[in-house]
């Protein structure tokens, strides 16, 4: 089913939410029981407690089926210069240079990071199969994020292997000690469709940021990935798609959820947006900073 997604969130190496199926009718915020991700009824109390602890790495993953080709989606994600036009909370985006070929392929530190991705992703597999390929390109870009009068920026190294992979590595900043964001693209079950796999891992520098982020993380991620989908529709003049059958376990679960909802409410279940995008963690941090003032 186009737009169907499966996602998982991990904090400090421990799973805090089971893989979840989201739809517009069934979507609910992710919650967790630890000190970082708080029980919904008392989020700010838990956030205050988390501010006193060392931030833990946050890992987020999602799979989604979209009705665009891998090349189309890869180009939208890689075109960082356009982010300020559509990514929530992004105030500016500057590519310092065009994408340049990497004659010797992937640098060793990036290879090591990609090998830590806990789930085999098609784009990562393609990259690690030929890490010395001259088809890799890379550039650096600075993103500004802001809310009201508050603003900050960070710089990322973005590497792509069209049409398989886009990887962003943020340099240490006031917001993050580290950030790795992987977009993987693989052909879907029908022509001009793509399985998009997203993996995001980052660590906030501030415990306060990490604590309050629990309140906003889900919402900001959904807004951000929806923005990328809408951007693809605009760039390629594509109409909104209606749900269609796909051939994976995710689609089977989606169909079951839709049938259940239809029986209970006599209403259509439409596909919900996913919750991650290059720069999603920065947008969460921006909302966190604004909320903590």
mmCIF file of C-alpha atoms in Angstrom:
data_model
loop_
_atom_site.group_PDB
_atom_site.id
_atom_site.type_symbol
_atom_site.label_atom_id
_atom_site.label_comp_id
_atom_site.label_asym_id
_atom_site.label_seq_id
_atom_site.Cartn_x
_atom_site.Cartn_y
_atom_site.Cartn_z
ATOM 1 C CA UNK A 1 0.000 0.000 0.000
ATOM 2 C CA UNK A 2 1.566 3.274 -1.054
ATOM 3 C CA UNK A 3 2.299 5.492 1.916
ATOM 4 C CA UNK A 4 2.276 2.587 4.369
ATOM 5 C CA UNK A 5 5.167 2.727 6.795
ATOM 6 C CA UNK A 6 6.789 0.699 9.536
ATOM 7 C CA UNK A 7 8.975 2.452 12.080
ATOM 8 C CA UNK A 8 11.022 1.872 15.217
ATOM 9 C CA UNK A 9 12.689 4.138 17.755
ATOM 10 C CA UNK A 10 15.606 3.233 20.021
ATOM 11 C CA UNK A 11 17.228 5.276 22.802
ATOM 12 C CA UNK A 12 20.617 4.321 24.171
ATOM 13 C CA UNK A 13 20.581 0.997 22.332
ATOM 14 C CA UNK A 14 17.305 -0.176 23.896
ATOM 15 C CA UNK A 15 14.105 -0.415 21.912
ATOM 16 C CA UNK A 16 11.539 2.048 23.243
ATOM 17 C CA UNK A 17 8.758 1.435 20.739
ATOM 18 C CA UNK A 18 7.875 -1.706 18.831
ATOM 19 C CA UNK A 19 7.739 -1.524 15.079
ATOM 20 C CA UNK A 20 4.496 0.352 14.495
ATOM 21 C CA UNK A 21 2.084 0.682 11.600
ATOM 22 C CA UNK A 22 0.770 4.208 11.169
ATOM 23 C CA UNK A 23 -2.186 5.456 9.165
ATOM 24 C CA UNK A 24 -4.114 8.694 9.281
ATOM 25 C CA UNK A 25 -6.899 6.983 11.178
ATOM 26 C CA UNK A 26 -4.684 4.979 13.518
ATOM 27 C CA UNK A 27 -1.747 7.310 14.211
ATOM 28 C CA UNK A 28 -0.839 7.820 17.877
ATOM 29 C CA UNK A 29 2.253 9.470 19.402
ATOM 30 C CA UNK A 30 5.156 7.191 20.319
ATOM 31 C CA UNK A 31 5.712 6.904 24.052
ATOM 32 C CA UNK A 32 8.329 5.145 26.140
ATOM 33 C CA UNK A 33 8.858 4.311 29.774
ATOM 34 C CA UNK A 34 12.462 5.442 30.289
ATOM 35 C CA UNK A 35 13.779 8.721 31.679
ATOM 36 C CA UNK A 36 14.416 10.179 28.231
ATOM 37 C CA UNK A 37 11.153 9.305 26.487
ATOM 38 C CA UNK A 38 8.464 10.068 29.041
ATOM 39 C CA UNK A 39 5.050 8.687 29.853
ATOM 40 C CA UNK A 40 2.628 10.983 28.056
ATOM 41 C CA UNK A 41 0.884 12.283 31.183
ATOM 42 C CA UNK A 42 4.076 13.623 32.748
ATOM 43 C CA UNK A 43 6.489 14.504 29.898
ATOM 44 C CA UNK A 44 8.007 17.646 31.342
ATOM 45 C CA UNK A 45 8.737 16.040 34.722
ATOM 46 C CA UNK A 46 10.642 13.285 32.976
ATOM 47 C CA UNK A 47 12.305 15.894 30.728
ATOM 48 C CA UNK A 48 13.603 17.752 33.778
ATOM 49 C CA UNK A 49 15.024 14.508 35.164
ATOM 50 C CA UNK A 50 16.653 13.728 31.833
ATOM 51 C CA UNK A 51 18.348 17.134 31.830
ATOM 52 C CA UNK A 52 20.493 15.922 34.733
ATOM 53 C CA UNK A 53 21.716 12.853 32.875
ATOM 54 C CA UNK A 54 24.140 12.399 30.013
ATOM 55 C CA UNK A 55 22.221 12.298 26.698
ATOM 56 C CA UNK A 56 21.927 8.862 25.147
ATOM 57 C CA UNK A 57 22.131 8.144 21.422
ATOM 58 C CA UNK A 58 18.745 8.107 19.703
ATOM 59 C CA UNK A 59 18.159 5.734 16.784
ATOM 60 C CA UNK A 60 15.169 5.904 14.496
ATOM 61 C CA UNK A 61 14.281 3.752 11.489
ATOM 62 C CA UNK A 62 11.410 3.619 9.050
ATOM 63 C CA UNK A 63 10.397 1.911 5.815
ATOM 64 C CA UNK A 64 7.890 3.424 3.413
ATOM 65 C CA UNK A 65 6.626 2.694 -0.096
ATOM 66 C CA UNK A 66 6.276 5.766 -2.335
ATOM 67 C CA UNK A 67 5.092 6.148 -5.918
ATOM 68 C CA UNK A 68 8.216 7.761 -7.334
ATOM 69 C CA UNK A 69 11.294 6.226 -8.915
ATOM 70 C CA UNK A 70 14.465 5.727 -6.828
ATOM 71 C CA UNK A 71 16.272 8.334 -8.915
ATOM 72 C CA UNK A 72 13.533 10.929 -8.377
ATOM 73 C CA UNK A 73 13.516 10.500 -4.603
ATOM 74 C CA UNK A 74 17.302 10.372 -4.392
ATOM 75 C CA UNK A 75 17.498 13.695 -6.252
ATOM 76 C CA UNK A 76 14.948 15.386 -3.959
ATOM 77 C CA UNK A 77 16.812 14.318 -0.822
ATOM 78 C CA UNK A 78 20.241 15.198 -2.231
ATOM 79 C CA UNK A 79 19.187 18.697 -3.359
ATOM 80 C CA UNK A 80 20.008 20.361 -0.043
ATOM 81 C CA UNK A 81 19.950 23.867 -1.543
ATOM 82 C CA UNK A 82 16.151 23.640 -1.725
ATOM 83 C CA UNK A 83 15.550 22.611 1.894
ATOM 84 C CA UNK A 84 14.654 26.104 3.099
ATOM 85 C CA UNK A 85 11.717 26.067 0.667
ATOM 86 C CA UNK A 86 9.944 23.116 2.257
ATOM 87 C CA UNK A 87 11.643 21.555 5.309
ATOM 88 C CA UNK A 88 9.962 22.661 8.569
ATOM 89 C CA UNK A 89 12.113 24.958 10.755
ATOM 90 C CA UNK A 90 14.854 25.153 8.108
ATOM 91 C CA UNK A 91 15.672 28.848 7.672
ATOM 92 C CA UNK A 92 18.547 28.493 5.232
ATOM 93 C CA UNK A 93 20.442 25.794 3.383
ATOM 94 C CA UNK A 94 23.711 26.426 1.601
ATOM 95 C CA UNK A 95 25.722 23.914 -0.381
ATOM 96 C CA UNK A 96 29.341 25.089 -0.208
ATOM 97 C CA UNK A 97 30.288 23.242 -3.378
ATOM 98 C CA UNK A 98 28.471 21.138 -5.970
ATOM 99 C CA UNK A 99 28.656 17.383 -5.531
ATOM 100 C CA UNK A 100 32.172 16.269 -6.406
ATOM 101 C CA UNK A 101 33.270 12.750 -7.406
ATOM 102 C CA UNK A 102 35.129 10.671 -4.833
ATOM 103 C CA UNK A 103 37.856 9.089 -6.969
ATOM 104 C CA UNK A 104 38.793 6.527 -4.317
ATOM 105 C CA UNK A 105 35.249 5.837 -3.169
ATOM 106 C CA UNK A 106 33.908 6.056 0.366
ATOM 107 C CA UNK A 107 36.269 7.262 3.096
ATOM 108 C CA UNK A 108 37.096 4.675 5.747
ATOM 109 C CA UNK A 109 35.295 6.497 8.615
ATOM 110 C CA UNK A 110 32.020 6.538 6.661
ATOM 111 C CA UNK A 111 32.393 2.861 5.754
ATOM 112 C CA UNK A 112 32.771 2.111 9.460
ATOM 113 C CA UNK A 113 29.616 4.101 10.287
ATOM 114 C CA UNK A 114 27.558 2.390 7.597
ATOM 115 C CA UNK A 115 28.601 -0.982 8.962
ATOM 116 C CA UNK A 116 27.028 -0.040 12.305
ATOM 117 C CA UNK A 117 23.557 0.386 10.781
ATOM 118 C CA UNK A 118 21.709 -2.375 12.630
ATOM 119 C CA UNK A 119 19.407 -3.407 9.778
ATOM 120 C CA UNK A 120 20.646 -4.282 6.274
ATOM 121 C CA UNK A 121 19.344 -1.582 3.947
ATOM 122 C CA UNK A 122 19.457 -2.025 0.163
ATOM 123 C CA UNK A 123 21.264 1.270 -0.434
ATOM 124 C CA UNK A 124 23.855 0.562 2.252
ATOM 125 C CA UNK A 125 24.389 -2.930 0.867
ATOM 126 C CA UNK A 126 24.962 -1.476 -2.608
ATOM 127 C CA UNK A 127 27.456 1.043 -1.246
ATOM 128 C CA UNK A 128 29.429 -1.459 0.817
ATOM 129 C CA UNK A 129 29.502 -3.928 -2.067
ATOM 130 C CA UNK A 130 31.679 -1.502 -4.089
ATOM 131 C CA UNK A 131 33.060 1.046 -1.579
ATOM 132 C CA UNK A 132 35.859 2.100 -3.938
ATOM 133 C CA UNK A 133 33.493 2.901 -6.810
ATOM 134 C CA UNK A 134 34.058 6.246 -8.535
ATOM 135 C CA UNK A 135 30.269 6.705 -8.713
ATOM 136 C CA UNK A 136 30.136 8.220 -5.217
ATOM 137 C CA UNK A 137 29.847 12.004 -4.964
ATOM 138 C CA UNK A 138 29.955 14.272 -1.914
ATOM 139 C CA UNK A 139 29.664 17.882 -0.783
ATOM 140 C CA UNK A 140 29.301 19.889 2.430
ATOM 141 C CA UNK A 141 26.368 22.097 3.359
ATOM 142 C CA UNK A 142 25.310 24.334 6.231
ATOM 143 C CA UNK A 143 21.740 24.267 7.471
ATOM 144 C CA UNK A 144 20.134 26.996 9.536
ATOM 145 C CA UNK A 145 17.266 26.072 11.828
ATOM 146 C CA UNK A 146 15.126 28.550 13.671
ATOM 147 C CA UNK A 147 11.982 29.300 15.614
ATOM 148 C CA UNK A 148 10.907 32.892 16.233
ATOM 149 C CA UNK A 149 13.957 34.898 17.276
ATOM 150 C CA UNK A 150 16.052 31.817 17.959
ATOM 151 C CA UNK A 151 18.392 30.386 15.343
ATOM 152 C CA UNK A 152 21.357 28.025 15.068
ATOM 153 C CA UNK A 153 23.206 26.223 12.323
ATOM 154 C CA UNK A 154 25.222 23.086 11.729
ATOM 155 C CA UNK A 155 27.314 21.700 8.876
ATOM 156 C CA UNK A 156 26.916 18.287 7.265
ATOM 157 C CA UNK A 157 28.927 16.202 4.862
ATOM 158 C CA UNK A 158 26.488 14.669 2.370
ATOM 159 C CA UNK A 159 27.468 11.650 0.272
ATOM 160 C CA UNK A 160 25.322 10.067 -2.424
ATOM 161 C CA UNK A 161 25.342 7.033 -4.663
ATOM 162 C CA UNK A 162 22.564 7.659 -7.184
ATOM 163 C CA UNK A 163 19.992 6.116 -7.192
ATOM 164 C CA UNK A 164 20.705 3.989 -4.119
ATOM 165 C CA UNK A 165 21.815 6.097 -1.177
ATOM 166 C CA UNK A 166 22.133 9.527 0.438
ATOM 167 C CA UNK A 167 24.060 9.839 3.713
ATOM 168 C CA UNK A 168 24.422 12.953 5.876
ATOM 169 C CA UNK A 169 27.058 13.223 8.625
ATOM 170 C CA UNK A 170 26.807 16.305 10.826
ATOM 171 C CA UNK A 171 29.910 17.862 12.318
ATOM 172 C CA UNK A 172 29.834 18.319 16.114
ATOM 173 C CA UNK A 173 27.838 21.435 17.003
ATOM 174 C CA UNK A 174 25.987 23.138 19.837
ATOM 175 C CA UNK A 175 23.042 20.848 19.101
ATOM 176 C CA UNK A 176 24.643 17.455 18.478
ATOM 177 C CA UNK A 177 27.757 15.567 19.410
ATOM 178 C CA UNK A 178 27.098 13.336 16.395
ATOM 179 C CA UNK A 179 24.445 12.743 13.735
ATOM 180 C CA UNK A 180 24.189 10.130 10.987
ATOM 181 C CA UNK A 181 21.233 10.078 8.609
ATOM 182 C CA UNK A 182 20.864 7.406 5.929
ATOM 183 C CA UNK A 183 18.299 7.361 3.106
ATOM 184 C CA UNK A 184 18.180 4.086 1.151
ATOM 185 C CA UNK A 185 16.208 3.677 -2.085
ATOM 186 C CA UNK A 186 15.236 0.419 -3.780
ATOM 187 C CA UNK A 187 12.765 -0.388 -6.594
ATOM 188 C CA UNK A 188 9.226 -1.081 -5.398
ATOM 189 C CA UNK A 189 6.798 -3.814 -6.471
ATOM 190 C CA UNK A 190 5.401 -1.839 -9.432
ATOM 191 C CA UNK A 191 7.041 0.492 -11.979
ATOM 192 C CA UNK A 192 7.959 3.957 -10.681
ATOM 193 C CA UNK A 193 7.640 2.918 -7.058
ATOM 194 C CA UNK A 194 10.334 2.879 -4.384
ATOM 195 C CA UNK A 195 10.946 1.371 -1.005
ATOM 196 C CA UNK A 196 12.470 4.134 1.093
ATOM 197 C CA UNK A 197 14.424 3.032 4.167
ATOM 198 C CA UNK A 198 15.435 5.715 6.639
ATOM 199 C CA UNK A 199 17.935 5.331 9.475
ATOM 200 C CA UNK A 200 18.749 8.196 11.821
ATOM 201 C CA UNK A 201 21.159 8.159 14.759
ATOM 202 C CA UNK A 202 22.130 11.219 16.770
ATOM 203 C CA UNK A 203 23.124 12.355 20.240
ATOM 204 C CA UNK A 204 22.090 15.707 21.662
ATOM 205 C CA UNK A 205 24.838 17.663 23.354
ATOM 206 C CA UNK A 206 22.473 18.882 26.073
ATOM 207 C CA UNK A 207 20.570 16.647 28.468
ATOM 208 C CA UNK A 208 17.800 19.226 28.515
ATOM 209 C CA UNK A 209 17.469 18.991 24.738
ATOM 210 C CA UNK A 210 17.310 15.223 24.972
ATOM 211 C CA UNK A 211 14.620 15.320 27.635
ATOM 212 C CA UNK A 212 12.304 17.833 26.038
ATOM 213 C CA UNK A 213 12.800 16.291 22.574
ATOM 214 C CA UNK A 214 10.694 13.369 23.724
ATOM 215 C CA UNK A 215 7.656 15.643 23.623
ATOM 216 C CA UNK A 216 8.209 16.931 20.072
ATOM 217 C CA UNK A 217 10.174 14.208 18.279
ATOM 218 C CA UNK A 218 7.267 12.292 16.771
ATOM 219 C CA UNK A 219 5.397 15.373 15.598
ATOM 220 C CA UNK A 220 8.421 17.025 13.971
ATOM 221 C CA UNK A 221 9.469 13.824 12.204
ATOM 222 C CA UNK A 222 5.999 13.385 10.720
ATOM 223 C CA UNK A 223 5.974 16.992 9.512
ATOM 224 C CA UNK A 224 9.429 16.673 7.970
ATOM 225 C CA UNK A 225 8.949 13.462 5.990
ATOM 226 C CA UNK A 226 5.581 14.720 4.809
ATOM 227 C CA UNK A 227 7.374 17.810 3.518
ATOM 228 C CA UNK A 228 9.764 15.647 1.467
ATOM 229 C CA UNK A 229 6.854 13.704 -0.014
ATOM 230 C CA UNK A 230 5.047 16.910 -0.928
ATOM 231 C CA UNK A 231 8.233 18.292 -2.465
ATOM 232 C CA UNK A 232 8.545 15.220 -4.684
ATOM 233 C CA UNK A 233 4.951 15.684 -5.829
ATOM 234 C CA UNK A 234 5.618 19.327 -6.702
ATOM 235 C CA UNK A 235 8.906 18.685 -8.496
ATOM 236 C CA UNK A 236 7.513 15.828 -10.570
ATOM 237 C CA UNK A 237 3.936 17.155 -10.845
ATOM 238 C CA UNK A 238 2.596 13.930 -9.388
ATOM 239 C CA UNK A 239 -0.985 13.646 -8.114
ATOM 240 C CA UNK A 240 -1.675 12.273 -4.669
ATOM 241 C CA UNK A 241 -1.814 8.500 -4.803
ATOM 242 C CA UNK A 242 -4.608 6.294 -3.563
ATOM 243 C CA UNK A 243 -3.725 3.163 -1.597
ATOM 244 C CA UNK A 244 -2.892 0.139 -3.753
ATOM 245 C CA UNK A 245 -1.825 -3.375 -2.881
ATOM 246 C CA UNK A 246 1.862 -4.161 -2.406
ATOM 247 C CA UNK A 247 3.667 -7.463 -1.913
ATOM 248 C CA UNK A 248 5.338 -7.383 1.492
ATOM 249 C CA UNK A 249 4.522 -8.085 5.106
ATOM 250 C CA UNK A 250 4.192 -4.360 5.706
ATOM 251 C CA UNK A 251 1.481 -4.150 3.062
ATOM 252 C CA UNK A 252 -0.278 -7.176 4.524
ATOM 253 C CA UNK A 253 -0.365 -5.545 7.944
ATOM 254 C CA UNK A 254 -1.602 -2.333 6.391
ATOM 255 C CA UNK A 255 -4.420 -4.145 4.639
ATOM 256 C CA UNK A 256 -5.462 -5.836 7.880
ATOM 257 C CA UNK A 257 -5.473 -2.492 9.685
ATOM 258 C CA UNK A 258 -7.548 -0.919 6.918
ATOM 259 C CA UNK A 259 -10.099 -3.725 6.970
ATOM 260 C CA UNK A 260 -10.430 -3.474 10.741
ATOM 261 C CA UNK A 261 -10.881 0.285 10.633
ATOM 262 C CA UNK A 262 -13.433 0.024 7.808
ATOM 263 C CA UNK A 263 -15.481 -2.509 9.705
ATOM 264 C CA UNK A 264 -15.484 -0.370 12.841
ATOM 265 C CA UNK A 265 -15.937 3.074 11.366
ATOM 266 C CA UNK A 266 -17.128 2.470 7.789
ATOM 267 C CA UNK A 267 -14.438 4.886 6.628
ATOM 268 C CA UNK A 268 -11.439 4.720 4.353
ATOM 269 C CA UNK A 269 -7.995 4.497 5.926
ATOM 270 C CA UNK A 270 -5.532 6.692 4.108
ATOM 271 C CA UNK A 271 -1.777 6.453 4.323
ATOM 272 C CA UNK A 272 -0.053 8.466 7.015
ATOM 273 C CA UNK A 273 3.233 10.345 6.570
ATOM 274 C CA UNK A 274 6.452 8.901 7.993
ATOM 275 C CA UNK A 275 8.546 10.589 10.581
ATOM 276 C CA UNK A 276 12.126 11.269 9.489
ATOM 277 C CA UNK A 277 14.125 13.295 7.031
ATOM 278 C CA UNK A 278 17.493 14.730 6.632
ATOM 279 C CA UNK A 279 17.474 17.546 9.152
ATOM 280 C CA UNK A 280 14.572 16.092 11.208
ATOM 281 C CA UNK A 281 16.696 15.861 14.331
ATOM 282 C CA UNK A 282 17.752 19.476 13.891
ATOM 283 C CA UNK A 283 14.113 20.528 13.582
ATOM 284 C CA UNK A 284 13.322 18.632 16.794
ATOM 285 C CA UNK A 285 16.197 20.350 18.537
ATOM 286 C CA UNK A 286 14.969 23.712 17.347
ATOM 287 C CA UNK A 287 11.516 23.086 18.765
ATOM 288 C CA UNK A 288 13.148 21.816 21.947
ATOM 289 C CA UNK A 289 15.198 24.978 22.363
ATOM 290 C CA UNK A 290 12.151 27.163 21.817
ATOM 291 C CA UNK A 291 10.107 25.192 24.305
ATOM 292 C CA UNK A 292 12.828 25.310 26.942
ATOM 293 C CA UNK A 293 13.083 29.122 26.891
#
